[in-house]
XYZ file of C-alpha atoms in Angstrom:
341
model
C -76.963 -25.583 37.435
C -76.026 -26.148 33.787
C -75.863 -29.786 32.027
C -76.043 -30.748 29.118
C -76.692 -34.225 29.983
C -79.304 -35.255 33.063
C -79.093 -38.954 33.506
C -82.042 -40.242 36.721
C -80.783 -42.967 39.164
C -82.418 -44.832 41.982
C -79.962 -46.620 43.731
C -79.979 -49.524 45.685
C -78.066 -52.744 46.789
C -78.876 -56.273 47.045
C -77.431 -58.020 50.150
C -74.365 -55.606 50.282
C -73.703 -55.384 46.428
C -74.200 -52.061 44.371
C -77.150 -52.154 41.856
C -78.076 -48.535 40.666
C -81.264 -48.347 38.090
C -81.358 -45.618 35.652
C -84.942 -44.752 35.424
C -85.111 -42.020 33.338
C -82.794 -39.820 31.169
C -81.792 -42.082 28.333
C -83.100 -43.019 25.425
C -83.699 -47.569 24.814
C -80.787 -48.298 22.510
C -81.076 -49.417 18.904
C -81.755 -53.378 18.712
C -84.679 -55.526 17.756
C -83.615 -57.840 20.796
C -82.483 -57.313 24.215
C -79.714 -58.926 23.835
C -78.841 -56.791 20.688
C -79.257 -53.561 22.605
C -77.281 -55.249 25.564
C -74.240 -55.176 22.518
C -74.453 -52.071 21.149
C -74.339 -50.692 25.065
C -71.402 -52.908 25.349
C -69.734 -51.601 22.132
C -70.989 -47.861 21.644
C -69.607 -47.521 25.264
C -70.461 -43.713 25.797
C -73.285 -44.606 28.443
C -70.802 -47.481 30.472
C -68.283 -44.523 30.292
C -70.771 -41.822 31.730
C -71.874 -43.930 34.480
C -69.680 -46.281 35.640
C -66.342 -44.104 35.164
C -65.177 -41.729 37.606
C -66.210 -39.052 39.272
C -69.445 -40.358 38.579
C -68.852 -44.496 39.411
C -66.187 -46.709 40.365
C -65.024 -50.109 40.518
C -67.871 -50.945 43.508
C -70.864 -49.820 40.971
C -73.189 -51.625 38.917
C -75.464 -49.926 36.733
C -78.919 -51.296 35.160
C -80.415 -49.237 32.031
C -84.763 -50.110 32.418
C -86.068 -50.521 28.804
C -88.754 -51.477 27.380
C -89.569 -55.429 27.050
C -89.611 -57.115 23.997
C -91.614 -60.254 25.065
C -94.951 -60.416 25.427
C -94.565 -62.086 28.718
C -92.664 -59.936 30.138
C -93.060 -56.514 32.401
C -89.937 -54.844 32.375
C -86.902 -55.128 31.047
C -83.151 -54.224 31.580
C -79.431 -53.957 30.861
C -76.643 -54.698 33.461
C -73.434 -52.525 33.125
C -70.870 -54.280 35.023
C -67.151 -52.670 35.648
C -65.735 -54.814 32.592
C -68.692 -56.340 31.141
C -72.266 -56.325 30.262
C -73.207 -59.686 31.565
C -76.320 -62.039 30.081
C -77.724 -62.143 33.756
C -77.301 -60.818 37.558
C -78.882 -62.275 40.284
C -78.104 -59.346 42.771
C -79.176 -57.015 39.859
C -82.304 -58.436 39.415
C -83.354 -58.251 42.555
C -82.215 -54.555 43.051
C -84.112 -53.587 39.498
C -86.746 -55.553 41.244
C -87.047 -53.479 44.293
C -86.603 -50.409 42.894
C -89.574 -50.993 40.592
C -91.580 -51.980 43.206
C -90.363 -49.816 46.133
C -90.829 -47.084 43.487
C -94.040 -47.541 42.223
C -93.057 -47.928 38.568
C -94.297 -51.549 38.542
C -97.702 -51.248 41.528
C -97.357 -53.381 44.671
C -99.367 -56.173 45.633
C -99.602 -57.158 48.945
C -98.599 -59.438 50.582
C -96.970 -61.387 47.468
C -96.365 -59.406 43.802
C -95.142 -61.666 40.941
C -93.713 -60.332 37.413
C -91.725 -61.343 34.874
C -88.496 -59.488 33.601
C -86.154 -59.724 30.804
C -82.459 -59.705 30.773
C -80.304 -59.913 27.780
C -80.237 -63.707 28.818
C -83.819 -64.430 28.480
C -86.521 -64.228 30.986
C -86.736 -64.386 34.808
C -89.775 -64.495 37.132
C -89.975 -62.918 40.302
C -91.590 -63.204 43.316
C -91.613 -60.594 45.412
C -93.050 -60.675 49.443
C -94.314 -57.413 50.220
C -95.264 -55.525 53.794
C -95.928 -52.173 54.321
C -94.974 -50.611 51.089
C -91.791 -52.754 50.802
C -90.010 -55.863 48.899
C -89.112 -57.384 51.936
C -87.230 -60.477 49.725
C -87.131 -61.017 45.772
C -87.240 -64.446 45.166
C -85.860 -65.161 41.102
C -86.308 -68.077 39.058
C -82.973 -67.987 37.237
C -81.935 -68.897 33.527
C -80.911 -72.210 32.584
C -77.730 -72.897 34.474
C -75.445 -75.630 33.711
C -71.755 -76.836 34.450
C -69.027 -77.064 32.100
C -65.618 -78.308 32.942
C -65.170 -80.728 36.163
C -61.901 -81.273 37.548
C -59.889 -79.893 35.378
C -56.051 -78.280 36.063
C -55.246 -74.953 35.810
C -52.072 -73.344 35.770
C -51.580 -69.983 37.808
C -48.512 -67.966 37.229
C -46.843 -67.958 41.159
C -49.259 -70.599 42.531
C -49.134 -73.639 40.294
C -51.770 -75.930 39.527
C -54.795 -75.563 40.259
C -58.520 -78.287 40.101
C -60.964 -76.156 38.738
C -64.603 -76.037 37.774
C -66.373 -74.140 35.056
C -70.161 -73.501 34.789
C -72.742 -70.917 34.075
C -75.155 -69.710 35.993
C -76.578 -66.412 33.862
C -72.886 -65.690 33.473
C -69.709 -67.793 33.126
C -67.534 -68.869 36.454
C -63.972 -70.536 37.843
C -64.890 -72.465 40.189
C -61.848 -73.282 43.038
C -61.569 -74.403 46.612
C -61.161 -71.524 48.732
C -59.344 -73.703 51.513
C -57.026 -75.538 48.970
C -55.955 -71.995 48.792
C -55.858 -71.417 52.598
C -58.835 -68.912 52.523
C -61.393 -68.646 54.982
C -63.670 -66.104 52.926
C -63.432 -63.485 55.884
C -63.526 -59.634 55.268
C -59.792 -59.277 55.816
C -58.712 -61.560 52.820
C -60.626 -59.226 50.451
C -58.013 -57.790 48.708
C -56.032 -60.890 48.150
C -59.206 -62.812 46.923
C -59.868 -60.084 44.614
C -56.195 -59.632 43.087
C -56.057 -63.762 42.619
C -59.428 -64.402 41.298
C -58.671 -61.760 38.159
C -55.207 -63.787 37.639
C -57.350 -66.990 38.016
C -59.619 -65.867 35.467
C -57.094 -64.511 33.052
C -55.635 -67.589 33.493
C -58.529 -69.835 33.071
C -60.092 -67.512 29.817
C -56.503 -68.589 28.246
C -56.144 -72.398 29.093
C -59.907 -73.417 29.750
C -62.324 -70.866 27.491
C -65.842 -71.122 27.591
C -68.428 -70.723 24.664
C -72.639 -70.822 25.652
C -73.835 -73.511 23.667
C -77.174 -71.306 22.314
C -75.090 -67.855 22.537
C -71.917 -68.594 20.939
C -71.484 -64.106 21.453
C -70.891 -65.404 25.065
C -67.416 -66.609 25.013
C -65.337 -65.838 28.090
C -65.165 -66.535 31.799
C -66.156 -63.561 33.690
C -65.124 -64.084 37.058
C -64.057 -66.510 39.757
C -66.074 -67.972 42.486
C -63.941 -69.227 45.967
C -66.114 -71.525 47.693
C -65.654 -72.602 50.717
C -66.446 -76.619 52.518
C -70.080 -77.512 51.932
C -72.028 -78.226 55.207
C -75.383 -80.122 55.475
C -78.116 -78.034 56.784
C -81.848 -79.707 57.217
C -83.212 -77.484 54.078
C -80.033 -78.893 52.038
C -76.393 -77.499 51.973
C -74.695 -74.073 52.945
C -71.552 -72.937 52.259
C -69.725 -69.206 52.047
C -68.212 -68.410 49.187
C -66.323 -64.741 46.895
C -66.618 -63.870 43.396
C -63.886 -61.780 42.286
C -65.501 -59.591 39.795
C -63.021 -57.430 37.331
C -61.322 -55.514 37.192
C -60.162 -56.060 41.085
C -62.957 -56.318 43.950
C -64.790 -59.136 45.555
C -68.469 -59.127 45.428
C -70.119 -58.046 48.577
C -72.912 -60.341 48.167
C -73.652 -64.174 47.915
C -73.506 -63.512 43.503
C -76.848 -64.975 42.475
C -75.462 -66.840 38.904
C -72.436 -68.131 41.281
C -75.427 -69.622 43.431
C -77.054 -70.976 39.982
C -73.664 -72.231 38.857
C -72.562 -73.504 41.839
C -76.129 -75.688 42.059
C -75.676 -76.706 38.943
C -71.975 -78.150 39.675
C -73.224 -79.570 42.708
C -76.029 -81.049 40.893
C -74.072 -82.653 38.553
C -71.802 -84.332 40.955
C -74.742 -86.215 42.995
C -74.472 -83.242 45.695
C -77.873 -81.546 45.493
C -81.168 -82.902 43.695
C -84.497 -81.103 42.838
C -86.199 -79.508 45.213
C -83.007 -78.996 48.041
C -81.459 -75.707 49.188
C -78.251 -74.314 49.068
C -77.755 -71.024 51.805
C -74.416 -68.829 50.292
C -73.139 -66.657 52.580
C -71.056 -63.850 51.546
C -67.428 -61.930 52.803
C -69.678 -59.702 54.383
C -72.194 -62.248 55.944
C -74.937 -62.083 53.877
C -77.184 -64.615 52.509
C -78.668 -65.667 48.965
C -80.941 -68.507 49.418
C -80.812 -71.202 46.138
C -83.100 -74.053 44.868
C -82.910 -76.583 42.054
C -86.156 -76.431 40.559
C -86.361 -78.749 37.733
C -83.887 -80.206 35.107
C -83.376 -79.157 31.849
C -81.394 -79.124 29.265
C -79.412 -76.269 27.212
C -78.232 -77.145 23.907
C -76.659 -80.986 24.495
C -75.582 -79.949 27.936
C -77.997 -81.188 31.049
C -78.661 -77.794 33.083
C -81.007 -77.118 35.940
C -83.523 -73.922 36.854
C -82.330 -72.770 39.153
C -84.282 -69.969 41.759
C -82.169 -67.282 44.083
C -83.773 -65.230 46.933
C -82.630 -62.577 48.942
C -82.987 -58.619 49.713
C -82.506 -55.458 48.321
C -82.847 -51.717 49.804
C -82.918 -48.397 48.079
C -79.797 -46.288 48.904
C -80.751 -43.021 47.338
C -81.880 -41.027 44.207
C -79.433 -38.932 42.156
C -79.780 -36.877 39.306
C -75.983 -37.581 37.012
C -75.418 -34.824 35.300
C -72.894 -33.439 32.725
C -71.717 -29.725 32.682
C -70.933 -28.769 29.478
C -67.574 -27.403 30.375
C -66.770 -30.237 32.332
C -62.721 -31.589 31.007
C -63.626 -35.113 31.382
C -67.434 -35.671 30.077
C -66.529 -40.076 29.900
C -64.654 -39.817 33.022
C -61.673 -41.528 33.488
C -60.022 -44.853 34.942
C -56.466 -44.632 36.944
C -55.077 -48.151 37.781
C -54.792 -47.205 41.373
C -58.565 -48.940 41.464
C -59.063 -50.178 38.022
C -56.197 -52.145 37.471
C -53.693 -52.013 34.866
């Protein structure tokens, strides 16, 4: 077999949602921060292309580059390649790069609890990992700072009308709207709808509404839209289900760990959860991220919380991408059957 490119994956998933790691194969890109390499990723585009573009991805993958850290504190580090975006911080991606470099052996295994500390463009996140028999059994994250921005707010929608949202971040930037307002019942059958709306949501939302990070002021956009459903008491705290439409068209098939964060945060700053209480999302699929205020904080002039997200991951596979030299289409290629328009 020829290639002149041999890129190596482990890939895995995190309570339904797609989180490939690239463990070997490519080189740390330039930047004295992680957040500067996260950009030039972002704007070079060549790797995004080679992995996340067909015949090699698709809309359903997410792809995290391993580099090495650049705080002291920290153990690993890595980049998230998203299909539109190369977000500050991913709670299902953590805890796939988490299992993978545990399940692997590239970070050792301590049973019956191993803790670390990564680094994501957004800043650092500590894990806690509960280990049996060789395995993560559940990746428990302490989150970034996550805080809400807009409450109550109207939004205009081309073909639905107005709209009370909420905007927050949670390790990346969120619409928040009532899923039953919009007669949704977050159920697998509605996916398609959920995901077509939520990208016209956050179009329109990015246009009316914006959103700037008070410390990263490169972090300027919504990213996606979070349905949430009726909160219900629960002895640990609340529970609720709840879809993130994720561009350029799909729902996420987990709970989204920085909707979780940014969801706790809204809820936090409405009176509806205080330190120390839980909040159990369920997915479209029926899985389950676990959340927890921690403590209070504050980012920039805005009160935030620290959030912490736990759930599981599993290792899918290991794959070798490689390009043949003669190969037509060596960054692949997007048709808007999948990708949108």
């Amino acid at each position: 077999m020829r290639s002149s490119k041999t890129i190596h994956v482990i890939s895995a998933h995190a309570e339904g949602e797609v989180g490939d790691v690239i463990v070997g194969g490519v080189s740390p890109p330039s930047g004295d921060t992680i957040w500067d390499q996260r950009s030039f990723i972002a704007s070079d585009q060549s790797l995004r292309n080679f992995v996340l573009n067909e015949p090699r991805g698709g809309v359903f993958r997410h792809v995290n580059l391993l580099v090495p850290p650049k705080h002291p504190d920290a153990d690993a580090a890595f980049i998230i390649m998203e299909p539109e975006d190369n977000p500050p911080m991913s709670g299902s991606n953590s805890i796939c790069v988490s299992t993978v470099l545990l399940d692997s052996g590239i970070i050792p295994m301590q049973e019956p609890v191993t803790e670390m500390v990564l680094e994501a463009p957004g800043g650092l996140v500590r894990v806690r990992a509960d280990c049996s028999n060789g395995k993560a059994t559940r990746i428990t994250v302490q989150n970034v700072a996550s805080f809400a921005d807009k409450i109550a707010v109207p939004l205009e929608v081309e073909g639905i009308g107005t709209l009370t949202v909420d905007t927050a971040y949670g390790g990346d930037s969120f619409v928040v709207v009532d899923a039953e307002s919009l007669n949704f019942e977050i159920v697998e059958s509605e996916a398609a709808d959920i995901a077509r709306l939520g990208v016209r949501i956050t179009d329109a939302a990015n246009q009316q509404l914006g959103f700037t990070h008070p410390e990263n002021p490169d972090w300027n956009h919504i990213s996606f839209c979070a349905f949430c459903g009726p909160l219900e008491s629960v002895p640990t705290g609340v529970a609720s289900r709840s879809a993130v439409a994720i561009k350029p068209g799909k729902v996420d098939r987990s709970p989204t760990g920085t909707a979780v964060s940014a969801r706790m945060a809204l809820m936090a700053s409405k009176g509806q959860m205080t330190i120390g209480e839980e909040f159990v999302a369920t997915s479209i699929i029926g899985s389950t991220f676990t959340g927890k205020i921690e403590a209070a904080t504050s980012v920039g002039d805005r009160a935030a919380i620290i959030p912490q997200i736990s759930g599981r991951g599993w290792i899918t596979g290991i794959h070798q991408h490689m390009l043949d030299p003669d190969d037509p289409w060596p960054q692949g290629y997007k048709l808007s059957d999948t990708w949108g328009a």
